[in-house]
Amino acid sequence: MARYVVSQLGRFLLLMVAVAVVTFALVSLSPVDPLQANVGQAALMSMSEEKRAALAAYWGADTPMLERFLAWAGDLLHGDLGMSLRYNAPVAEVIASRAANSLALMGVAWVASGVLGFVLGVAAALREGRLLDRFVRGYCFVLAASPTFWVGLLLLIVFSVWLGWFPLGFSVPVGVAAADVTFADALHHMALPAITLSVVGVANVALHTRAKAIDVLNSDYVRFARARGLTRREALIRHGLRNLALPAITLQFSQIAEIFGGSVLVEEVFSYPGLGQAAVTAGLGGDVALLAGIALVSAALVFAGNLAANLIYGLVDPRMRPVRRQKEVADD
């Protein structure tokens, strides 16, 4: 187990270094001028050369990428993510203030899409070729081909503009003090963005679960169980769910990256103040410190999801435990 932990820690550190380097390189190669993006073309043209030079030094526009990266990496080793020039606040504070909204949104959508996708996939497999199966497949094919922002816009038009069931955007009511915002208010504003992420994320889980469930239903041990008098549903529940669990866990935890990417678009559509919206603001404004911080947090989140999936594998199937696998390799 110690060797497994050390190997995972090494992979995590390599991932963080790669994400940081790629983020800084992409921002440096980007055509976005941080001065023009944050000051404005008209205001920038009216400034004196001294003022432009001072702003360029403040934004690091005249500093080579390698020098900026080394300075930022040195501060990071001391626990400092740098200063967000776009928000005029430490990056850690900006991320902390928006992480709660994003994690709540992504957590609800992640759980809902996984549970609903698994149930729909199993139900479609049990009714293979029938009306329910055709409906589930059609639903999944349409949503799998639909952009997240387009689905969000449709739901926003129908349920917010036409029906008025949900607010048009933001995470809290406009004009209400933070102390007066209730949990019901926050949940009401989060509902439609979470529904958008959930209905889009259902497609892959449902289709893969359906395909695996059909394979299980056609297996020899399920046929033997049915020969003993069990129905298809009883045989699948008693003898097939564990075999369905591993691919479902793989899909569920691999969706963390997709959920995070989809939340960026959803937060923009619904003006939801989260990490996704902050990442877009940082990218358009050339705020490399904030963008690198959000990239590191998102990469750590995806890595934690994959690690959790590997650990859960051992609980579902003892043959997948890291210690057992390493012992078998050593014996060979």
JSON list of N, CA and C in Angstrom, two decimals, residues 40-117:
[
{"chain": "A", "resi": 40, "resn": "GLY", "atom": "N", "xyz": [-8.96, 48.81, -21.81]},
{"chain": "A", "resi": 40, "resn": "GLY", "atom": "CA", "xyz": [-9.75, 49.31, -22.93]},
{"chain": "A", "resi": 40, "resn": "GLY", "atom": "C", "xyz": [-8.87, 49.99, -23.95]},
{"chain": "A", "resi": 41, "resn": "GLN", "atom": "N", "xyz": [-9.24, 49.84, -25.22]},
{"chain": "A", "resi": 41, "resn": "GLN", "atom": "CA", "xyz": [-8.41, 50.40, -26.29]},
{"chain": "A", "resi": 41, "resn": "GLN", "atom": "C", "xyz": [-8.35, 51.92, -26.21]},
{"chain": "A", "resi": 42, "resn": "ALA", "atom": "N", "xyz": [-9.50, 52.55, -25.99]},
{"chain": "A", "resi": 42, "resn": "ALA", "atom": "CA", "xyz": [-9.52, 54.02, -25.97]},
{"chain": "A", "resi": 42, "resn": "ALA", "atom": "C", "xyz": [-8.71, 54.57, -24.80]},
{"chain": "A", "resi": 43, "resn": "ALA", "atom": "N", "xyz": [-8.89, 53.97, -23.61]},
{"chain": "A", "resi": 43, "resn": "ALA", "atom": "CA", "xyz": [-8.15, 54.45, -22.44]},
{"chain": "A", "resi": 43, "resn": "ALA", "atom": "C", "xyz": [-6.66, 54.18, -22.59]},
{"chain": "A", "resi": 44, "resn": "LEU", "atom": "N", "xyz": [-6.32, 53.06, -23.20]},
{"chain": "A", "resi": 44, "resn": "LEU", "atom": "CA", "xyz": [-4.90, 52.74, -23.36]},
{"chain": "A", "resi": 44, "resn": "LEU", "atom": "C", "xyz": [-4.22, 53.69, -24.33]},
{"chain": "A", "resi": 45, "resn": "MET", "atom": "N", "xyz": [-4.90, 54.09, -25.40]},
{"chain": "A", "resi": 45, "resn": "MET", "atom": "CA", "xyz": [-4.32, 55.00, -26.37]},
{"chain": "A", "resi": 45, "resn": "MET", "atom": "C", "xyz": [-4.14, 56.41, -25.80]},
{"chain": "A", "resi": 46, "resn": "SER", "atom": "N", "xyz": [-4.98, 56.76, -24.83]},
{"chain": "A", "resi": 46, "resn": "SER", "atom": "CA", "xyz": [-4.88, 58.10, -24.25]},
{"chain": "A", "resi": 46, "resn": "SER", "atom": "C", "xyz": [-3.85, 58.21, -23.13]},
{"chain": "A", "resi": 47, "resn": "MET", "atom": "N", "xyz": [-3.24, 57.09, -22.74]},
{"chain": "A", "resi": 47, "resn": "MET", "atom": "CA", "xyz": [-2.26, 57.09, -21.65]},
{"chain": "A", "resi": 47, "resn": "MET", "atom": "C", "xyz": [-0.90, 57.52, -22.16]},
{"chain": "A", "resi": 48, "resn": "SER", "atom": "N", "xyz": [-0.10, 58.01, -21.24]},
{"chain": "A", "resi": 48, "resn": "SER", "atom": "CA", "xyz": [1.28, 58.35, -21.56]},
{"chain": "A", "resi": 48, "resn": "SER", "atom": "C", "xyz": [2.13, 57.09, -21.61]},
{"chain": "A", "resi": 49, "resn": "GLU", "atom": "N", "xyz": [3.32, 57.22, -22.19]},
{"chain": "A", "resi": 49, "resn": "GLU", "atom": "CA", "xyz": [4.21, 56.07, -22.29]},
{"chain": "A", "resi": 49, "resn": "GLU", "atom": "C", "xyz": [4.63, 55.58, -20.90]},
{"chain": "A", "resi": 50, "resn": "GLU", "atom": "N", "xyz": [4.82, 56.50, -19.97]},
{"chain": "A", "resi": 50, "resn": "GLU", "atom": "CA", "xyz": [5.21, 56.10, -18.62]},
{"chain": "A", "resi": 50, "resn": "GLU", "atom": "C", "xyz": [4.11, 55.29, -17.95]},
{"chain": "A", "resi": 51, "resn": "LYS", "atom": "N", "xyz": [2.86, 55.73, -18.14]},
{"chain": "A", "resi": 51, "resn": "LYS", "atom": "CA", "xyz": [1.73, 55.01, -17.54]},
{"chain": "A", "resi": 51, "resn": "LYS", "atom": "C", "xyz": [1.56, 53.63, -18.16]},
{"chain": "A", "resi": 52, "resn": "ARG", "atom": "N", "xyz": [1.75, 53.55, -19.48]},
{"chain": "A", "resi": 52, "resn": "ARG", "atom": "CA", "xyz": [1.66, 52.24, -20.14]},
{"chain": "A", "resi": 52, "resn": "ARG", "atom": "C", "xyz": [2.75, 51.30, -19.63]},
{"chain": "A", "resi": 53, "resn": "ALA", "atom": "N", "xyz": [3.95, 51.82, -19.46]},
{"chain": "A", "resi": 53, "resn": "ALA", "atom": "CA", "xyz": [5.05, 50.99, -18.98]},
{"chain": "A", "resi": 53, "resn": "ALA", "atom": "C", "xyz": [4.78, 50.51, -17.55]},
{"chain": "A", "resi": 54, "resn": "ALA", "atom": "N", "xyz": [4.21, 51.39, -16.73]},
{"chain": "A", "resi": 54, "resn": "ALA", "atom": "CA", "xyz": [3.89, 51.00, -15.36]},
{"chain": "A", "resi": 54, "resn": "ALA", "atom": "C", "xyz": [2.82, 49.90, -15.33]},
{"chain": "A", "resi": 55, "resn": "LEU", "atom": "N", "xyz": [1.78, 50.05, -16.18]},
{"chain": "A", "resi": 55, "resn": "LEU", "atom": "CA", "xyz": [0.74, 49.03, -16.24]},
{"chain": "A", "resi": 55, "resn": "LEU", "atom": "C", "xyz": [1.28, 47.71, -16.80]},
{"chain": "A", "resi": 56, "resn": "ALA", "atom": "N", "xyz": [2.15, 47.81, -17.80]},
{"chain": "A", "resi": 56, "resn": "ALA", "atom": "CA", "xyz": [2.74, 46.59, -18.37]},
{"chain": "A", "resi": 56, "resn": "ALA", "atom": "C", "xyz": [3.58, 45.85, -17.33]},
{"chain": "A", "resi": 57, "resn": "ALA", "atom": "N", "xyz": [4.31, 46.60, -16.49]},
{"chain": "A", "resi": 57, "resn": "ALA", "atom": "CA", "xyz": [5.08, 45.97, -15.43]},
{"chain": "A", "resi": 57, "resn": "ALA", "atom": "C", "xyz": [4.16, 45.36, -14.38]},
{"chain": "A", "resi": 58, "resn": "TYR", "atom": "N", "xyz": [3.04, 46.04, -14.11]},
{"chain": "A", "resi": 58, "resn": "TYR", "atom": "CA", "xyz": [2.09, 45.54, -13.10]},
{"chain": "A", "resi": 58, "resn": "TYR", "atom": "C", "xyz": [1.45, 44.24, -13.56]},
{"chain": "A", "resi": 59, "resn": "TRP", "atom": "N", "xyz": [1.08, 44.17, -14.85]},
{"chain": "A", "resi": 59, "resn": "TRP", "atom": "CA", "xyz": [0.46, 42.98, -15.39]},
{"chain": "A", "resi": 59, "resn": "TRP", "atom": "C", "xyz": [1.47, 41.93, -15.84]},
{"chain": "A", "resi": 60, "resn": "GLY", "atom": "N", "xyz": [2.76, 42.28, -15.85]},
{"chain": "A", "resi": 60, "resn": "GLY", "atom": "CA", "xyz": [3.77, 41.34, -16.29]},
{"chain": "A", "resi": 60, "resn": "GLY", "atom": "C", "xyz": [3.80, 41.13, -17.78]},
{"chain": "A", "resi": 61, "resn": "ALA", "atom": "N", "xyz": [3.25, 42.08, -18.54]},
{"chain": "A", "resi": 61, "resn": "ALA", "atom": "CA", "xyz": [3.18, 41.94, -19.99]},
{"chain": "A", "resi": 61, "resn": "ALA", "atom": "C", "xyz": [4.55, 42.04, -20.64]},
{"chain": "A", "resi": 62, "resn": "ASP", "atom": "N", "xyz": [5.48, 42.74, -19.97]},
{"chain": "A", "resi": 62, "resn": "ASP", "atom": "CA", "xyz": [6.82, 42.91, -20.55]},
{"chain": "A", "resi": 62, "resn": "ASP", "atom": "C", "xyz": [7.84, 41.97, -19.92]},
{"chain": "A", "resi": 63, "resn": "THR", "atom": "N", "xyz": [7.36, 40.97, -19.15]},
{"chain": "A", "resi": 63, "resn": "THR", "atom": "CA", "xyz": [8.25, 40.01, -18.50]},
{"chain": "A", "resi": 63, "resn": "THR", "atom": "C", "xyz": [8.22, 38.69, -19.25]},
{"chain": "A", "resi": 64, "resn": "PRO", "atom": "N", "xyz": [9.37, 38.09, -19.53]},
{"chain": "A", "resi": 64, "resn": "PRO", "atom": "CA", "xyz": [9.37, 36.79, -20.24]},
{"chain": "A", "resi": 64, "resn": "PRO", "atom": "C", "xyz": [8.59, 35.72, -19.47]},
{"chain": "A", "resi": 65, "resn": "MET", "atom": "N", "xyz": [8.03, 34.79, -20.22]},
{"chain": "A", "resi": 65, "resn": "MET", "atom": "CA", "xyz": [7.21, 33.76, -19.60]},
{"chain": "A", "resi": 65, "resn": "MET", "atom": "C", "xyz": [7.98, 32.94, -18.59]},
{"chain": "A", "resi": 66, "resn": "LEU", "atom": "N", "xyz": [9.22, 32.56, -18.91]},
{"chain": "A", "resi": 66, "resn": "LEU", "atom": "CA", "xyz": [10.00, 31.72, -18.01]},
{"chain": "A", "resi": 66, "resn": "LEU", "atom": "C", "xyz": [10.25, 32.43, -16.69]},
{"chain": "A", "resi": 67, "resn": "GLU", "atom": "N", "xyz": [10.55, 33.70, -16.76]},
{"chain": "A", "resi": 67, "resn": "GLU", "atom": "CA", "xyz": [10.79, 34.46, -15.52]},
{"chain": "A", "resi": 67, "resn": "GLU", "atom": "C", "xyz": [9.52, 34.55, -14.68]},
{"chain": "A", "resi": 68, "resn": "ARG", "atom": "N", "xyz": [8.39, 34.80, -15.32]},
{"chain": "A", "resi": 68, "resn": "ARG", "atom": "CA", "xyz": [7.12, 34.87, -14.58]},
{"chain": "A", "resi": 68, "resn": "ARG", "atom": "C", "xyz": [6.76, 33.52, -13.98]},
{"chain": "A", "resi": 69, "resn": "PHE", "atom": "N", "xyz": [7.01, 32.46, -14.76]},
{"chain": "A", "resi": 69, "resn": "PHE", "atom": "CA", "xyz": [6.67, 31.12, -14.27]},
{"chain": "A", "resi": 69, "resn": "PHE", "atom": "C", "xyz": [7.53, 30.74, -13.07]},
{"chain": "A", "resi": 70, "resn": "LEU", "atom": "N", "xyz": [8.81, 31.01, -13.13]},
{"chain": "A", "resi": 70, "resn": "LEU", "atom": "CA", "xyz": [9.69, 30.66, -12.01]},
{"chain": "A", "resi": 70, "resn": "LEU", "atom": "C", "xyz": [9.33, 31.45, -10.76]},
{"chain": "A", "resi": 71, "resn": "ALA", "atom": "N", "xyz": [9.00, 32.74, -10.94]},
{"chain": "A", "resi": 71, "resn": "ALA", "atom": "CA", "xyz": [8.60, 33.55, -9.78]},
{"chain": "A", "resi": 71, "resn": "ALA", "atom": "C", "xyz": [7.29, 33.02, -9.18]},
{"chain": "A", "resi": 72, "resn": "TRP", "atom": "N", "xyz": [6.34, 32.67, -10.06]},
{"chain": "A", "resi": 72, "resn": "TRP", "atom": "CA", "xyz": [5.06, 32.14, -9.57]},
{"chain": "A", "resi": 72, "resn": "TRP", "atom": "C", "xyz": [5.24, 30.79, -8.91]},
{"chain": "A", "resi": 73, "resn": "ALA", "atom": "N", "xyz": [6.07, 29.91, -9.49]},
{"chain": "A", "resi": 73, "resn": "ALA", "atom": "CA", "xyz": [6.31, 28.59, -8.92]},
{"chain": "A", "resi": 73, "resn": "ALA", "atom": "C", "xyz": [7.00, 28.70, -7.57]},
{"chain": "A", "resi": 74, "resn": "GLY", "atom": "N", "xyz": [7.92, 29.67, -7.43]},
{"chain": "A", "resi": 74, "resn": "GLY", "atom": "CA", "xyz": [8.58, 29.86, -6.14]},
{"chain": "A", "resi": 74, "resn": "GLY", "atom": "C", "xyz": [7.59, 30.28, -5.06]},
{"chain": "A", "resi": 75, "resn": "ASP", "atom": "N", "xyz": [6.67, 31.18, -5.42]},
{"chain": "A", "resi": 75, "resn": "ASP", "atom": "CA", "xyz": [5.65, 31.56, -4.45]},
{"chain": "A", "resi": 75, "resn": "ASP", "atom": "C", "xyz": [4.71, 30.40, -4.13]},
{"chain": "A", "resi": 76, "resn": "LEU", "atom": "N", "xyz": [4.44, 29.57, -5.15]},
{"chain": "A", "resi": 76, "resn": "LEU", "atom": "CA", "xyz": [3.54, 28.44, -4.94]},
{"chain": "A", "resi": 76, "resn": "LEU", "atom": "C", "xyz": [4.12, 27.44, -3.95]},
{"chain": "A", "resi": 77, "resn": "LEU", "atom": "N", "xyz": [5.43, 27.25, -3.98]},
{"chain": "A", "resi": 77, "resn": "LEU", "atom": "CA", "xyz": [6.07, 26.34, -3.03]},
{"chain": "A", "resi": 77, "resn": "LEU", "atom": "C", "xyz": [5.92, 26.82, -1.59]},
{"chain": "A", "resi": 78, "resn": "HIS", "atom": "N", "xyz": [5.67, 28.11, -1.41]},
{"chain": "A", "resi": 78, "resn": "HIS", "atom": "CA", "xyz": [5.45, 28.68, -0.08]},
{"chain": "A", "resi": 78, "resn": "HIS", "atom": "C", "xyz": [3.96, 28.82, 0.23]},
{"chain": "A", "resi": 79, "resn": "GLY", "atom": "N", "xyz": [3.11, 28.22, -0.62]},
{"chain": "A", "resi": 79, "resn": "GLY", "atom": "CA", "xyz": [1.67, 28.26, -0.37]},
{"chain": "A", "resi": 79, "resn": "GLY", "atom": "C", "xyz": [0.97, 29.49, -0.89]},
{"chain": "A", "resi": 80, "resn": "ASP", "atom": "N", "xyz": [1.62, 30.26, -1.75]},
{"chain": "A", "resi": 80, "resn": "ASP", "atom": "CA", "xyz": [1.04, 31.49, -2.29]},
{"chain": "A", "resi": 80, "resn": "ASP", "atom": "C", "xyz": [0.70, 31.28, -3.76]},
{"chain": "A", "resi": 81, "resn": "LEU", "atom": "N", "xyz": [-0.58, 31.35, -4.09]},
{"chain": "A", "resi": 81, "resn": "LEU", "atom": "CA", "xyz": [-1.01, 31.19, -5.48]},
{"chain": "A", "resi": 81, "resn": "LEU", "atom": "C", "xyz": [-0.90, 32.46, -6.30]},
{"chain": "A", "resi": 82, "resn": "GLY", "atom": "N", "xyz": [-0.49, 33.55, -5.67]},
{"chain": "A", "resi": 82, "resn": "GLY", "atom": "CA", "xyz": [-0.33, 34.80, -6.39]},
{"chain": "A", "resi": 82, "resn": "GLY", "atom": "C", "xyz": [-1.52, 35.72, -6.21]},
{"chain": "A", "resi": 83, "resn": "MET", "atom": "N", "xyz": [-1.48, 36.83, -6.94]},
{"chain": "A", "resi": 83, "resn": "MET", "atom": "CA", "xyz": [-2.51, 37.85, -6.86]},
{"chain": "A", "resi": 83, "resn": "MET", "atom": "C", "xyz": [-3.31, 37.88, -8.17]},
{"chain": "A", "resi": 84, "resn": "SER", "atom": "N", "xyz": [-4.61, 37.86, -8.04]},
{"chain": "A", "resi": 84, "resn": "SER", "atom": "CA", "xyz": [-5.47, 37.99, -9.21]},
{"chain": "A", "resi": 84, "resn": "SER", "atom": "C", "xyz": [-5.58, 39.47, -9.55]},
{"chain": "A", "resi": 85, "resn": "LEU", "atom": "N", "xyz": [-5.00, 39.84, -10.68]},
{"chain": "A", "resi": 85, "resn": "LEU", "atom": "CA", "xyz": [-5.04, 41.24, -11.09]},
{"chain": "A", "resi": 85, "resn": "LEU", "atom": "C", "xyz": [-6.42, 41.64, -11.58]},
{"chain": "A", "resi": 86, "resn": "ARG", "atom": "N", "xyz": [-7.17, 40.67, -12.08]},
{"chain": "A", "resi": 86, "resn": "ARG", "atom": "CA", "xyz": [-8.51, 40.97, -12.58]},
{"chain": "A", "resi": 86, "resn": "ARG", "atom": "C", "xyz": [-9.47, 41.30, -11.43]},
{"chain": "A", "resi": 87, "resn": "TYR", "atom": "N", "xyz": [-9.35, 40.57, -10.33]},
{"chain": "A", "resi": 87, "resn": "TYR", "atom": "CA", "xyz": [-10.23, 40.78, -9.18]},
{"chain": "A", "resi": 87, "resn": "TYR", "atom": "C", "xyz": [-9.56, 41.59, -8.07]},
{"chain": "A", "resi": 88, "resn": "ASN", "atom": "N", "xyz": [-8.28, 41.91, -8.25]},
{"chain": "A", "resi": 88, "resn": "ASN", "atom": "CA", "xyz": [-7.52, 42.69, -7.27]},
{"chain": "A", "resi": 88, "resn": "ASN", "atom": "C", "xyz": [-7.61, 42.04, -5.88]},
{"chain": "A", "resi": 89, "resn": "ALA", "atom": "N", "xyz": [-7.38, 40.73, -5.84]},
{"chain": "A", "resi": 89, "resn": "ALA", "atom": "CA", "xyz": [-7.44, 39.97, -4.60]},
{"chain": "A", "resi": 89, "resn": "ALA", "atom": "C", "xyz": [-6.55, 38.74, -4.76]},
{"chain": "A", "resi": 90, "resn": "PRO", "atom": "N", "xyz": [-6.10, 38.15, -3.64]},
{"chain": "A", "resi": 90, "resn": "PRO", "atom": "CA", "xyz": [-5.32, 36.91, -3.74]},
{"chain": "A", "resi": 90, "resn": "PRO", "atom": "C", "xyz": [-6.10, 35.82, -4.46]},
{"chain": "A", "resi": 91, "resn": "VAL", "atom": "N", "xyz": [-5.39, 35.03, -5.24]},
{"chain": "A", "resi": 91, "resn": "VAL", "atom": "CA", "xyz": [-6.02, 33.96, -6.01]},
{"chain": "A", "resi": 91, "resn": "VAL", "atom": "C", "xyz": [-6.72, 32.97, -5.08]},
{"chain": "A", "resi": 92, "resn": "ALA", "atom": "N", "xyz": [-6.09, 32.66, -3.95]},
{"chain": "A", "resi": 92, "resn": "ALA", "atom": "CA", "xyz": [-6.68, 31.72, -3.01]},
{"chain": "A", "resi": 92, "resn": "ALA", "atom": "C", "xyz": [-8.04, 32.22, -2.50]},
{"chain": "A", "resi": 93, "resn": "GLU", "atom": "N", "xyz": [-8.16, 33.52, -2.28]},
{"chain": "A", "resi": 93, "resn": "GLU", "atom": "CA", "xyz": [-9.43, 34.06, -1.81]},
{"chain": "A", "resi": 93, "resn": "GLU", "atom": "C", "xyz": [-10.49, 34.02, -2.90]},
{"chain": "A", "resi": 94, "resn": "VAL", "atom": "N", "xyz": [-10.11, 34.32, -4.12]},
{"chain": "A", "resi": 94, "resn": "VAL", "atom": "CA", "xyz": [-11.07, 34.28, -5.23]},
{"chain": "A", "resi": 94, "resn": "VAL", "atom": "C", "xyz": [-11.57, 32.85, -5.44]},
{"chain": "A", "resi": 95, "resn": "ILE", "atom": "N", "xyz": [-10.66, 31.89, -5.41]},
{"chain": "A", "resi": 95, "resn": "ILE", "atom": "CA", "xyz": [-11.06, 30.49, -5.59]},
{"chain": "A", "resi": 95, "resn": "ILE", "atom": "C", "xyz": [-11.94, 30.03, -4.44]},
{"chain": "A", "resi": 96, "resn": "ALA", "atom": "N", "xyz": [-11.56, 30.40, -3.21]},
{"chain": "A", "resi": 96, "resn": "ALA", "atom": "CA", "xyz": [-12.34, 29.97, -2.05]},
{"chain": "A", "resi": 96, "resn": "ALA", "atom": "C", "xyz": [-13.74, 30.55, -2.06]},
{"chain": "A", "resi": 97, "resn": "SER", "atom": "N", "xyz": [-13.87, 31.80, -2.50]},
{"chain": "A", "resi": 97, "resn": "SER", "atom": "CA", "xyz": [-15.18, 32.44, -2.50]},
{"chain": "A", "resi": 97, "resn": "SER", "atom": "C", "xyz": [-16.12, 31.86, -3.55]},
{"chain": "A", "resi": 98, "resn": "ARG", "atom": "N", "xyz": [-15.56, 31.27, -4.61]},
{"chain": "A", "resi": 98, "resn": "ARG", "atom": "CA", "xyz": [-16.39, 30.74, -5.70]},
{"chain": "A", "resi": 98, "resn": "ARG", "atom": "C", "xyz": [-16.44, 29.22, -5.73]},
{"chain": "A", "resi": 99, "resn": "ALA", "atom": "N", "xyz": [-15.55, 28.57, -4.97]},
{"chain": "A", "resi": 99, "resn": "ALA", "atom": "CA", "xyz": [-15.50, 27.11, -5.01]},
{"chain": "A", "resi": 99, "resn": "ALA", "atom": "C", "xyz": [-16.77, 26.48, -4.45]},
{"chain": "A", "resi": 100, "resn": "ALA", "atom": "N", "xyz": [-17.35, 27.10, -3.41]},
{"chain": "A", "resi": 100, "resn": "ALA", "atom": "CA", "xyz": [-18.55, 26.52, -2.80]},
{"chain": "A", "resi": 100, "resn": "ALA", "atom": "C", "xyz": [-19.69, 26.43, -3.81]},
{"chain": "A", "resi": 101, "resn": "ASN", "atom": "N", "xyz": [-19.90, 27.50, -4.58]},
{"chain": "A", "resi": 101, "resn": "ASN", "atom": "CA", "xyz": [-20.97, 27.48, -5.59]},
{"chain": "A", "resi": 101, "resn": "ASN", "atom": "C", "xyz": [-20.72, 26.41, -6.64]},
{"chain": "A", "resi": 102, "resn": "SER", "atom": "N", "xyz": [-19.49, 26.36, -7.15]},
{"chain": "A", "resi": 102, "resn": "SER", "atom": "CA", "xyz": [-19.19, 25.40, -8.21]},
{"chain": "A", "resi": 102, "resn": "SER", "atom": "C", "xyz": [-19.26, 23.96, -7.70]},
{"chain": "A", "resi": 103, "resn": "LEU", "atom": "N", "xyz": [-18.69, 23.69, -6.52]},
{"chain": "A", "resi": 103, "resn": "LEU", "atom": "CA", "xyz": [-18.70, 22.33, -6.00]},
{"chain": "A", "resi": 103, "resn": "LEU", "atom": "C", "xyz": [-20.12, 21.86, -5.70]},
{"chain": "A", "resi": 104, "resn": "ALA", "atom": "N", "xyz": [-20.96, 22.75, -5.17]},
{"chain": "A", "resi": 104, "resn": "ALA", "atom": "CA", "xyz": [-22.35, 22.38, -4.92]},
{"chain": "A", "resi": 104, "resn": "ALA", "atom": "C", "xyz": [-23.07, 22.08, -6.23]},
{"chain": "A", "resi": 105, "resn": "LEU", "atom": "N", "xyz": [-22.87, 22.93, -7.23]},
{"chain": "A", "resi": 105, "resn": "LEU", "atom": "CA", "xyz": [-23.50, 22.72, -8.53]},
{"chain": "A", "resi": 105, "resn": "LEU", "atom": "C", "xyz": [-23.04, 21.43, -9.18]},
{"chain": "A", "resi": 106, "resn": "MET", "atom": "N", "xyz": [-21.72, 21.21, -9.22]},
{"chain": "A", "resi": 106, "resn": "MET", "atom": "CA", "xyz": [-21.18, 20.02, -9.86]},
{"chain": "A", "resi": 106, "resn": "MET", "atom": "C", "xyz": [-21.52, 18.76, -9.06]},
{"chain": "A", "resi": 107, "resn": "GLY", "atom": "N", "xyz": [-21.52, 18.86, -7.72]},
{"chain": "A", "resi": 107, "resn": "GLY", "atom": "CA", "xyz": [-21.84, 17.69, -6.91]},
{"chain": "A", "resi": 107, "resn": "GLY", "atom": "C", "xyz": [-23.26, 17.20, -7.13]},
{"chain": "A", "resi": 108, "resn": "VAL", "atom": "N", "xyz": [-24.20, 18.12, -7.14]},
{"chain": "A", "resi": 108, "resn": "VAL", "atom": "CA", "xyz": [-25.60, 17.74, -7.37]},
{"chain": "A", "resi": 108, "resn": "VAL", "atom": "C", "xyz": [-25.77, 17.14, -8.76]},
{"chain": "A", "resi": 109, "resn": "ALA", "atom": "N", "xyz": [-25.18, 17.79, -9.77]},
{"chain": "A", "resi": 109, "resn": "ALA", "atom": "CA", "xyz": [-25.30, 17.29, -11.14]},
{"chain": "A", "resi": 109, "resn": "ALA", "atom": "C", "xyz": [-24.60, 15.95, -11.31]},
{"chain": "A", "resi": 110, "resn": "TRP", "atom": "N", "xyz": [-23.47, 15.77, -10.66]},
{"chain": "A", "resi": 110, "resn": "TRP", "atom": "CA", "xyz": [-22.71, 14.53, -10.78]},
{"chain": "A", "resi": 110, "resn": "TRP", "atom": "C", "xyz": [-23.47, 13.36, -10.19]},
{"chain": "A", "resi": 111, "resn": "VAL", "atom": "N", "xyz": [-24.02, 13.53, -9.00]},
{"chain": "A", "resi": 111, "resn": "VAL", "atom": "CA", "xyz": [-24.76, 12.46, -8.36]},
{"chain": "A", "resi": 111, "resn": "VAL", "atom": "C", "xyz": [-26.06, 12.16, -9.13]},
{"chain": "A", "resi": 112, "resn": "ALA", "atom": "N", "xyz": [-26.77, 13.20, -9.51]},
{"chain": "A", "resi": 112, "resn": "ALA", "atom": "CA", "xyz": [-28.05, 13.01, -10.20]},
{"chain": "A", "resi": 112, "resn": "ALA", "atom": "C", "xyz": [-27.85, 12.33, -11.55]},
{"chain": "A", "resi": 113, "resn": "SER", "atom": "N", "xyz": [-26.85, 12.77, -12.32]},
{"chain": "A", "resi": 113, "resn": "SER", "atom": "CA", "xyz": [-26.63, 12.15, -13.63]},
{"chain": "A", "resi": 113, "resn": "SER", "atom": "C", "xyz": [-26.18, 10.71, -13.50]},
{"chain": "A", "resi": 114, "resn": "GLY", "atom": "N", "xyz": [-25.34, 10.41, -12.50]},
{"chain": "A", "resi": 114, "resn": "GLY", "atom": "CA", "xyz": [-24.89, 9.04, -12.33]},
{"chain": "A", "resi": 114, "resn": "GLY", "atom": "C", "xyz": [-26.01, 8.10, -11.93]},
{"chain": "A", "resi": 115, "resn": "VAL", "atom": "N", "xyz": [-26.80, 8.50, -10.95]},
{"chain": "A", "resi": 115, "resn": "VAL", "atom": "CA", "xyz": [-27.89, 7.64, -10.48]},
{"chain": "A", "resi": 115, "resn": "VAL", "atom": "C", "xyz": [-28.94, 7.47, -11.57]},
{"chain": "A", "resi": 116, "resn": "LEU", "atom": "N", "xyz": [-29.36, 8.58, -12.19]},
{"chain": "A", "resi": 116, "resn": "LEU", "atom": "CA", "xyz": [-30.38, 8.50, -13.23]},
{"chain": "A", "resi": 116, "resn": "LEU", "atom": "C", "xyz": [-29.88, 7.74, -14.44]},
{"chain": "A", "resi": 117, "resn": "GLY", "atom": "N", "xyz": [-28.62, 7.94, -14.83]},
{"chain": "A", "resi": 117, "resn": "GLY", "atom": "CA", "xyz": [-28.08, 7.23, -15.97]},
{"chain": "A", "resi": 117, "resn": "GLY", "atom": "C", "xyz": [-27.99, 5.73, -15.72]}
]
